[in-house]
Coordinates of C-alpha atoms in Angstrom, one line a residue:
M5 CA 54.6 -156.3 62.3
D6 CA 55.6 -153.7 61.0
S7 CA 58.9 -154.0 60.6
D8 CA 57.4 -155.3 57.3
R9 CA 55.3 -153.0 56.2
L10 CA 56.5 -150.3 54.0
Y11 CA 55.1 -146.7 54.7
D12 CA 55.6 -143.7 52.4
I13 CA 57.3 -142.3 55.0
F14 CA 59.4 -142.5 58.1
I15 CA 60.4 -139.1 60.7
I16 CA 63.8 -138.8 62.0
G17 CA 62.9 -136.3 65.1
G18 CA 59.8 -135.5 67.6
G19 CA 60.2 -131.9 67.2
I20 CA 57.6 -129.0 65.7
N21 CA 58.8 -129.2 62.4
G22 CA 58.6 -133.6 62.6
C23 CA 54.8 -133.9 64.2
G24 CA 54.1 -131.0 62.4
I25 CA 55.1 -132.9 59.1
A26 CA 53.7 -136.1 60.6
R27 CA 50.5 -134.6 61.2
D28 CA 50.1 -133.6 57.6
A29 CA 50.7 -136.3 55.9
S30 CA 48.7 -138.8 58.2
G31 CA 45.9 -136.3 56.6
R32 CA 46.7 -136.4 53.3
G33 CA 46.3 -140.5 53.9
L34 CA 49.7 -141.4 53.9
S35 CA 51.4 -143.8 56.2
V36 CA 53.8 -142.5 58.8
S37 CA 56.7 -144.1 61.3
L38 CA 57.8 -140.9 63.2
A39 CA 61.0 -141.3 65.7
E40 CA 62.5 -139.1 68.6
M41 CA 65.6 -140.7 70.5
N42 CA 64.1 -138.6 73.4
D43 CA 60.4 -137.3 75.0
L44 CA 58.5 -136.0 72.5
A45 CA 59.4 -131.9 71.8
S46 CA 63.0 -132.5 74.5
A47 CA 64.9 -130.7 72.5
T48 CA 65.1 -127.5 71.1
S49 CA 61.3 -126.8 70.8
S50 CA 60.5 -126.9 74.2
A51 CA 63.1 -124.3 74.7
S52 CA 61.4 -121.2 72.6
T53 CA 61.2 -117.9 73.8
K54 CA 57.6 -119.2 73.5
L55 CA 56.0 -116.6 70.7
F56 CA 53.6 -117.2 67.0
H57 CA 56.0 -114.0 65.9
G58 CA 57.0 -112.2 62.9
G59 CA 60.5 -111.5 64.3
L60 CA 59.8 -107.8 63.6
R61 CA 63.6 -107.5 64.3
Y62 CA 64.0 -109.1 61.2
L63 CA 62.9 -106.6 59.8
E64 CA 66.1 -104.4 59.6
Y65 CA 67.6 -107.7 58.0
F66 CA 65.4 -107.4 55.0
E67 CA 63.8 -110.5 55.4
I68 CA 61.0 -109.1 54.4
G69 CA 59.1 -112.4 52.6
L70 CA 60.0 -114.3 55.8
V71 CA 58.4 -111.8 58.2
R72 CA 55.2 -111.9 55.8
K73 CA 54.9 -115.8 56.1
A74 CA 55.0 -115.2 59.6
L75 CA 52.2 -112.8 60.4
K76 CA 50.2 -114.5 58.7
E77 CA 50.4 -117.5 60.3
R78 CA 49.8 -115.4 63.0
E79 CA 46.3 -115.8 63.0
V80 CA 45.2 -119.1 60.8
L81 CA 47.7 -121.2 64.2
L82 CA 46.0 -118.2 66.9
S83 CA 42.5 -120.0 65.4
A84 CA 43.5 -123.5 65.6
M85 CA 44.9 -123.9 69.0
P86 CA 43.0 -120.6 71.8
H87 CA 44.1 -123.0 74.5
I88 CA 48.2 -123.0 74.1
S89 CA 47.8 -119.4 72.3
W90 CA 47.0 -116.2 72.8
P91 CA 47.0 -113.0 72.0
M92 CA 49.9 -110.6 74.0
R93 CA 50.1 -106.9 73.3
F94 CA 54.4 -106.0 73.0
V95 CA 55.1 -102.5 74.6
L96 CA 58.8 -100.9 72.9
P97 CA 60.1 -98.3 74.8
Y98 CA 61.7 -96.3 72.7
H99 CA 64.8 -93.8 73.6
S100 CA 66.5 -91.6 71.4
D101 CA 70.7 -94.0 72.5
M102 CA 69.6 -96.9 70.6
R103 CA 71.4 -98.5 68.3
F104 CA 71.4 -100.8 65.6
E105 CA 72.7 -104.1 65.7
G106 CA 76.0 -104.5 64.3
E107 CA 76.1 -104.5 60.6
T108 CA 72.6 -105.5 59.3
P109 CA 71.1 -103.4 55.8
T110 CA 69.1 -100.8 57.5
S111 CA 71.9 -99.8 59.2
R112 CA 74.2 -99.2 56.3
L113 CA 71.4 -97.9 54.2
M114 CA 71.8 -95.1 57.2
N115 CA 74.6 -94.8 57.8
V116 CA 74.9 -93.6 54.1
F117 CA 71.8 -91.2 53.9
M118 CA 72.4 -90.1 57.8
P119 CA 75.2 -90.1 59.1
W120 CA 74.8 -87.9 62.3
M121 CA 72.7 -90.3 63.3
R122 CA 75.8 -92.9 64.1
G123 CA 73.8 -96.1 64.1
R124 CA 70.9 -94.6 66.3
R125 CA 67.9 -95.9 65.7
P126 CA 65.8 -93.0 65.0
A127 CA 61.6 -93.2 66.2
W128 CA 60.4 -92.7 62.5
L129 CA 62.2 -96.0 61.8
I130 CA 60.8 -97.5 64.8
R131 CA 56.9 -96.6 64.0
L132 CA 58.3 -97.1 60.3
G133 CA 58.8 -101.0 61.2
L134 CA 55.4 -101.6 63.3
F135 CA 53.5 -100.2 60.1
L136 CA 54.8 -102.2 58.0
Y137 CA 54.2 -105.7 60.7
D138 CA 50.5 -103.8 61.5
H139 CA 49.9 -104.4 57.6
L140 CA 52.1 -107.5 55.8
G141 CA 50.6 -110.0 56.8
G142 CA 46.6 -109.4 56.6
R143 CA 45.7 -109.3 60.4
K144 CA 42.2 -109.4 60.8
I145 CA 41.8 -110.9 64.7
L146 CA 44.8 -108.6 66.3
P147 CA 45.3 -105.0 67.2
G148 CA 47.2 -102.6 66.1
T149 CA 50.4 -100.8 66.9
R150 CA 49.3 -97.7 68.8
T151 CA 51.7 -95.2 71.4
L152 CA 51.3 -95.2 74.9
N153 CA 52.6 -91.9 77.4
L154 CA 54.3 -94.2 79.5
R155 CA 53.8 -90.9 82.3
M156 CA 50.2 -92.2 81.8
D157 CA 50.1 -95.7 81.4
P158 CA 50.6 -98.6 83.9
A159 CA 52.8 -100.6 81.3
G160 CA 55.3 -96.7 82.4
Q161 CA 55.0 -97.8 86.1
P162 CA 57.8 -100.7 86.8
L163 CA 60.5 -98.7 84.3
K164 CA 62.8 -95.7 85.2
R165 CA 61.7 -92.9 84.8
K166 CA 64.2 -91.4 81.6
F167 CA 61.7 -93.6 79.4
A168 CA 58.1 -91.5 78.8
K169 CA 57.1 -92.8 75.0
A170 CA 56.6 -96.7 73.9
Y171 CA 55.1 -98.0 71.1
E172 CA 51.9 -101.1 71.8
Y173 CA 51.8 -103.7 69.2
S174 CA 50.5 -107.4 68.9
D175 CA 51.7 -111.1 68.6
C176 CA 51.2 -114.3 70.1
W177 CA 52.2 -116.5 73.0
V178 CA 51.7 -120.1 72.7
E179 CA 52.6 -123.3 74.7
D180 CA 55.7 -124.4 72.3
A181 CA 56.0 -128.1 73.9
R182 CA 52.2 -129.1 74.0
L183 CA 52.0 -127.9 70.2
V184 CA 54.4 -130.6 69.2
V185 CA 52.6 -132.7 71.7
L186 CA 49.4 -131.8 70.0
N187 CA 50.7 -132.2 66.7
A188 CA 51.6 -135.7 67.5
R189 CA 48.5 -136.8 69.1
D190 CA 46.4 -135.7 66.2
A191 CA 49.5 -137.9 63.8
A192 CA 48.0 -140.7 66.2
E193 CA 44.6 -140.8 65.5
R194 CA 45.2 -139.7 61.8
G195 CA 47.2 -143.7 61.7
A196 CA 50.4 -142.6 62.5
E197 CA 52.4 -144.9 64.6
I198 CA 54.7 -142.2 67.1
L199 CA 57.9 -144.3 68.5
T200 CA 59.3 -142.4 71.4
R201 CA 62.6 -142.7 73.3
T202 CA 63.1 -144.4 69.7
R203 CA 67.3 -144.5 68.1
V204 CA 67.6 -144.2 64.0
T205 CA 70.8 -145.7 64.2
G206 CA 71.3 -146.3 61.5
A207 CA 69.1 -145.9 57.7
E208 CA 70.2 -147.2 53.9
R209 CA 68.8 -147.3 50.0
T210 CA 67.5 -150.4 49.5
G211 CA 65.7 -151.2 45.9
D212 CA 63.1 -148.7 46.0
H213 CA 63.2 -148.4 49.7
W214 CA 65.2 -147.3 53.2
T215 CA 65.4 -149.2 55.5
V216 CA 65.4 -147.7 58.9
T217 CA 67.7 -149.2 62.4
L218 CA 65.8 -148.7 65.6
E219 CA 66.9 -148.9 68.5
R220 CA 63.6 -149.1 71.2
G221 CA 63.6 -150.5 75.1
G222 CA 67.1 -152.5 74.2
R223 CA 65.7 -153.6 71.2
T224 CA 66.3 -153.4 67.6
E225 CA 63.8 -153.5 65.2
T226 CA 63.7 -151.6 61.7
R227 CA 61.2 -149.7 59.8
R228 CA 61.0 -149.8 56.3
A229 CA 59.6 -146.5 54.0
K230 CA 59.2 -145.2 50.5
V231 CA 60.6 -141.5 52.2
L232 CA 62.8 -140.4 53.9
V233 CA 62.1 -137.2 56.5
N234 CA 65.6 -135.9 58.4
A235 CA 64.1 -133.3 60.8
G236 CA 66.6 -133.9 63.2
G237 CA 66.7 -130.3 64.1
P238 CA 70.5 -129.8 66.1
W239 CA 71.3 -133.3 64.7
V240 CA 70.1 -132.6 60.9
E241 CA 73.9 -131.9 59.7
K242 CA 75.3 -136.0 61.5
V243 CA 72.3 -137.1 60.5
V244 CA 72.6 -136.8 56.7
R245 CA 76.1 -138.2 57.4
G246 CA 76.0 -140.1 60.3
I247 CA 72.7 -142.1 60.1
A248 CA 72.5 -141.7 55.9
H249 CA 75.6 -141.6 54.4
I250 CA 75.1 -139.0 52.7
E251 CA 77.6 -136.0 52.1
T252 CA 75.9 -132.5 51.4
Q253 CA 78.0 -129.3 51.2
E254 CA 74.8 -128.1 53.7
S255 CA 75.2 -127.1 56.5
I256 CA 74.0 -125.6 59.6
R257 CA 75.4 -123.3 62.5
L258 CA 74.3 -124.1 65.8
V259 CA 73.2 -121.0 67.8
R260 CA 72.3 -120.9 72.0
G261 CA 69.0 -119.4 73.1
S262 CA 68.7 -119.1 76.7
H263 CA 65.9 -117.8 79.1
I264 CA 66.0 -117.1 83.3
V265 CA 62.9 -117.3 85.0
V266 CA 62.2 -114.7 87.8
P267 CA 59.2 -113.9 90.7
K268 CA 56.4 -111.1 88.4
L269 CA 58.2 -108.2 88.5
Y270 CA 55.0 -106.3 87.0
D271 CA 51.5 -106.3 87.7
H272 CA 49.9 -106.3 83.8
D273 CA 49.3 -108.4 81.3
R274 CA 51.4 -107.5 79.1
C275 CA 55.0 -107.8 77.3
Y276 CA 58.1 -105.8 77.5
F277 CA 60.8 -105.6 73.8
F278 CA 63.6 -104.3 75.4
Q279 CA 66.7 -103.2 72.5
G280 CA 69.9 -102.6 73.8
E281 CA 72.5 -99.8 73.0
D282 CA 74.6 -102.5 71.5
G283 CA 70.9 -103.1 69.0
R284 CA 70.4 -105.9 70.0
I285 CA 66.6 -107.3 72.0
I286 CA 65.3 -109.7 74.3
F287 CA 61.5 -109.6 76.0
S288 CA 59.9 -109.5 79.3
I289 CA 57.3 -112.2 79.4
P290 CA 54.1 -112.2 82.2
Y291 CA 54.7 -116.5 82.6
E292 CA 52.3 -119.0 84.5
E293 CA 50.7 -116.1 86.3
T294 CA 53.3 -116.1 89.6
F295 CA 56.5 -115.4 87.3
T296 CA 58.5 -113.6 84.6
L297 CA 60.6 -115.0 81.7
I298 CA 63.3 -113.1 79.9
G299 CA 64.8 -113.2 76.7
T300 CA 66.5 -114.2 74.7
T301 CA 70.6 -114.4 74.3
D302 CA 71.4 -115.4 71.2
M303 CA 75.3 -117.2 71.3
D304 CA 77.1 -119.3 68.9
H305 CA 76.8 -123.0 70.6
G306 CA 79.7 -124.8 68.7
D307 CA 79.2 -128.3 67.3
D308 CA 78.1 -130.7 69.6
P309 CA 73.4 -129.7 70.1
A310 CA 73.2 -132.1 73.1
G311 CA 72.8 -130.7 77.1
P312 CA 72.2 -126.4 76.8
V313 CA 72.8 -124.7 79.4
C314 CA 72.4 -121.3 80.8
T315 CA 75.3 -120.0 81.8
E316 CA 76.3 -118.0 84.1
A317 CA 77.1 -115.1 82.2
E318 CA 74.1 -115.7 80.4
Q319 CA 72.4 -115.2 83.2
D320 CA 74.2 -112.3 84.7
Y321 CA 73.5 -110.4 80.5
L322 CA 70.0 -110.7 80.6
C323 CA 69.8 -110.0 84.1
A324 CA 72.2 -106.4 83.3
F325 CA 70.1 -106.2 80.4
A326 CA 66.4 -105.8 81.9
S327 CA 67.7 -104.0 84.7
N328 CA 68.4 -101.3 82.5
Y329 CA 64.7 -100.7 81.7
F330 CA 63.2 -102.0 85.2
D331 CA 63.7 -98.6 87.8
K332 CA 63.9 -101.7 90.3
P333 CA 67.4 -104.3 89.2
V334 CA 67.3 -108.2 88.4
T335 CA 69.5 -109.5 89.6
R336 CA 71.0 -113.2 89.5
D337 CA 69.8 -114.5 92.7
Q338 CA 65.6 -113.6 91.7
V339 CA 65.9 -116.0 89.3
V340 CA 64.6 -120.1 90.1
W341 CA 64.6 -121.6 87.0
T342 CA 66.7 -121.4 83.5
Y343 CA 66.5 -122.9 80.1
S344 CA 67.8 -122.8 77.6
G345 CA 68.6 -124.0 73.5
V346 CA 70.6 -124.9 70.5
R347 CA 68.8 -123.3 67.2
P348 CA 69.9 -125.3 64.1
L349 CA 69.7 -122.1 62.1
Y350 CA 70.5 -122.7 58.0
N351 CA 74.6 -121.9 57.5
D352 CA 73.4 -118.5 54.9
G353 CA 77.3 -117.2 55.8
A354 CA 76.7 -114.8 58.2
K355 CA 79.2 -113.1 60.5
S356 CA 77.3 -113.1 63.5
A357 CA 74.3 -115.3 65.2
Q358 CA 72.3 -112.9 65.2
A359 CA 72.3 -112.7 61.9
A360 CA 72.2 -115.6 60.1
T361 CA 68.7 -116.9 58.3
R362 CA 65.3 -117.8 59.9
D363 CA 64.6 -118.7 57.3
Y364 CA 63.6 -122.4 56.9
V365 CA 65.7 -124.9 54.0
L366 CA 64.5 -127.7 52.7
S367 CA 67.1 -129.8 50.4
L368 CA 65.1 -132.8 49.0
N369 CA 68.2 -135.7 47.8
S370 CA 66.7 -138.4 45.6
E371 CA 69.5 -139.8 44.7
G372 CA 67.7 -143.8 45.6
P373 CA 65.3 -143.4 47.4
P374 CA 64.0 -139.4 48.0
I375 CA 65.8 -138.3 51.1
L376 CA 64.3 -134.6 52.5
S377 CA 66.2 -133.0 55.2
V378 CA 65.1 -129.9 57.4
F379 CA 67.3 -127.3 57.9
G380 CA 66.1 -124.0 60.0
G381 CA 62.9 -123.0 60.7
K382 CA 60.9 -120.7 63.2
I383 CA 58.1 -122.6 66.0
T384 CA 55.3 -120.1 63.7
T385 CA 56.2 -121.0 59.9
Y386 CA 56.0 -125.0 60.9
R387 CA 52.7 -125.7 59.6
K388 CA 53.7 -123.8 56.5
L389 CA 57.2 -125.7 56.2
S390 CA 54.7 -129.2 56.5
E391 CA 53.1 -128.5 53.4
A392 CA 56.8 -127.2 51.7
A393 CA 57.5 -130.7 52.7
L394 CA 54.4 -132.6 51.9
A395 CA 55.1 -130.7 48.6
K396 CA 58.5 -131.5 47.7
I397 CA 57.8 -135.3 48.4
A398 CA 55.0 -135.2 47.4
P399 CA 56.0 -137.1 43.1
F400 CA 57.6 -139.9 45.0
L401 CA 53.9 -140.9 46.6
A402 CA 50.3 -142.6 45.0
P403 CA 48.3 -139.2 44.9
A404 CA 47.0 -138.1 48.1
R405 CA 44.8 -135.4 49.3
G406 CA 46.1 -131.6 49.2
D407 CA 46.3 -128.8 52.0
W408 CA 44.1 -128.7 54.7
T409 CA 45.6 -128.4 58.1
A410 CA 44.7 -124.4 57.7
G411 CA 41.8 -124.0 61.0
V412 CA 41.7 -127.4 62.0
A413 CA 42.1 -127.0 65.6
L414 CA 44.4 -129.6 67.8
A415 CA 42.6 -131.4 70.3
G416 CA 40.9 -129.1 73.0
G417 CA 40.9 -126.2 70.4
D418 CA 37.5 -126.3 69.3
F419 CA 35.9 -123.0 70.8
T420 CA 36.5 -119.2 69.7
V421 CA 40.1 -117.1 70.5
G422 CA 39.8 -115.6 73.8
A423 CA 36.9 -118.1 75.2
A424 CA 39.5 -120.1 77.6
P425 CA 39.1 -117.8 80.4
S426 CA 35.2 -119.1 79.7
L427 CA 36.2 -122.4 79.9
G428 CA 37.9 -122.4 83.8
A429 CA 34.9 -120.6 84.4
M430 CA 32.9 -123.1 83.9
L431 CA 34.9 -125.7 85.1
K432 CA 35.1 -124.3 88.0
L433 CA 31.6 -124.2 88.3
D434 CA 30.7 -127.9 87.2
H435 CA 33.6 -128.9 89.8
P436 CA 33.8 -126.2 92.8
F437 CA 36.5 -128.4 95.1
L438 CA 39.3 -127.4 92.3
S439 CA 41.4 -124.2 93.2
D440 CA 40.9 -121.3 90.3
Y441 CA 44.1 -122.3 89.4
T442 CA 43.7 -125.1 88.3
C443 CA 41.0 -124.5 86.6
R444 CA 42.2 -121.8 84.5
R445 CA 45.5 -123.9 84.1
M446 CA 43.9 -126.9 82.9
A447 CA 41.8 -124.7 80.6
R448 CA 44.1 -123.5 79.0
A449 CA 46.6 -127.0 78.5
Y450 CA 43.2 -128.4 77.7
G451 CA 40.9 -126.6 76.0
T452 CA 37.2 -128.5 75.5
E453 CA 38.9 -131.7 76.0
A454 CA 40.1 -129.9 80.7
A455 CA 35.8 -131.2 81.0
K456 CA 36.6 -134.9 80.1
I457 CA 40.1 -135.3 82.7
V458 CA 37.5 -134.3 85.4
A459 CA 34.0 -136.3 84.5
G460 CA 32.4 -137.1 86.8
A461 CA 34.4 -136.1 89.7
S462 CA 32.2 -133.7 92.6
R463 CA 35.8 -134.4 95.7
A464 CA 38.9 -134.1 94.8
E465 CA 39.9 -137.6 95.8
D466 CA 37.7 -139.2 92.9
L467 CA 40.8 -137.1 90.7
G468 CA 42.6 -140.2 92.9
R469 CA 46.0 -139.3 94.2
A470 CA 47.1 -135.6 94.1
F471 CA 50.4 -135.5 93.6
G472 CA 51.1 -131.5 94.4
A473 CA 50.5 -128.5 93.2
G474 CA 47.2 -129.5 91.3
L475 CA 48.6 -132.3 89.8
T476 CA 46.5 -135.3 89.8
E477 CA 46.6 -138.9 88.8
R478 CA 43.8 -138.9 86.8
E479 CA 45.5 -136.2 84.8
V480 CA 48.5 -138.0 84.3
D481 CA 46.6 -141.0 83.5
W482 CA 45.2 -139.2 80.8
L483 CA 48.8 -137.2 79.6
M484 CA 50.4 -141.1 79.9
A485 CA 47.6 -142.6 77.2
K486 CA 47.0 -139.7 75.2
E487 CA 49.8 -137.7 75.2
F488 CA 52.9 -139.6 75.8
A489 CA 54.2 -139.2 78.9
R490 CA 56.1 -141.6 80.6
T491 CA 58.9 -139.7 83.0
A492 CA 58.1 -136.9 86.1
E493 CA 60.5 -134.7 83.3
D494 CA 58.2 -135.0 80.2
V495 CA 54.9 -134.1 82.8
V496 CA 56.4 -130.6 84.6
W497 CA 58.3 -129.4 82.8
R498 CA 57.2 -130.2 79.1
R499 CA 53.2 -131.2 79.4
S500 CA 52.9 -128.5 82.1
K501 CA 55.4 -125.3 83.9
L502 CA 53.9 -127.4 87.5
G503 CA 57.9 -127.7 88.0
L504 CA 57.7 -124.5 89.2
R505 CA 55.3 -124.9 91.9
M506 CA 56.4 -128.0 93.0
T507 CA 59.1 -129.3 95.6
V508 CA 62.2 -132.1 94.7
E509 CA 60.7 -134.5 96.7
E510 CA 56.8 -134.3 95.0
I511 CA 58.1 -134.3 91.5
A512 CA 60.5 -137.8 92.8
A513 CA 57.8 -139.9 94.3
L514 CA 55.5 -138.4 90.2
D515 CA 58.0 -140.6 89.0
V516 CA 58.4 -143.0 90.6
W517 CA 54.8 -143.8 90.4
M518 CA 54.9 -142.7 86.7
K519 CA 57.2 -145.4 86.4
E520 CA 55.2 -148.3 88.5
R521 CA 52.0 -147.5 86.4
A522 CA 53.7 -147.7 83.0
G523 CA 55.1 -151.1 84.1
A524 CA 51.9 -152.8 85.3

């Protein structure tokens, strides 16, 4: 029985950090068990702005090391997952009223040496920041910054006429929830035990190991492990104090980031980086072909990480912010979906949520069998975080393989950057009964594995029941067998975003079918 087995590592938390560590550790030959109380990526890791980025605005806080680390990772990750991640160009419109965000280190220097600017961001400073952004990370694939004339470039068409100039730079898009699931799947294929919908109710040091108590499917189970990794995300502090019963001086700052989705606002495929007159920033991003994603907010969230929602005030704020740039106002009645996540930032005593560090802190307690707690972090640096976590706990485990994940493709990602559209075209050629949209979507979601999902089908009926928006029984079976999906919500809001295209009735019918399938 697994309760008798002594694992090398037990991981609490099925977000990007937990699943990233599980994958890395399993690939080193270590035995791993991971428990997630809900679905994989059901909290913060599916509620990001969906970007692999260096964090341009962090340069104002002199977070040079964090930005360099993230920039180096962009292309490493892009090469390993060109189906769920791809390059994007970001347009940063400039106007003379742009201001710094509160009291940043850069703004304080500017106030001393250029007091006549009165908190405004000069164009030369933005261009300097973009020059650093282009060169800090050893960029090889992504194109560099260029200046746009918004009177001539299509990017200026949807904007107010007062914006005549912009800078265009590179970052990357990522399907965040799929990134988590594919890391978990890779870990499982390398031997890890991945337990979803499994709540950890207790963990205690028992001699030379941890005994972890679980609740799964109405039953109580235990696991034993030499090392406990606390990747609880917003619950990391609660795990330390309430589950492992360890007193700590370290804490997290819960910051809520909310987003809105509206019908497509413009025809080109570039994103916008908007700066407000208060210094804050938001992105406007082409989303799921026929929508636009706008976010994020940065609000202190309090102590309860459960159930964050995008409030009416946040929706109004994002609409008003975007309307300062777009010629046609963005209004609340356009909003078709919202989502919100709580980021567990390491509490470094910053005055504002925007100023709190986005870098991670790994805290090791080795007063007995070790526990490693992960505070903070960015989705872009999850792989480096995983390597650092394994380095921290390596002294407590038998010798294992060294770092290995750089450049190793996730499932379906074994093709060159930029070739996903060709995969979609091949899928359409081989299966002409599939819609163009479904072929594009499946190529982006599954990469080279999309052909395996529909293999042998020569007509729509061969794929089984149609649930709506191109989702079929064959695909849902794949998601249940390979990607840990158990409910309709798992499928239409995390493994995909088909919830934007399916009716409430279609989603409910899918949920009933999946529950019957799981119980069969």
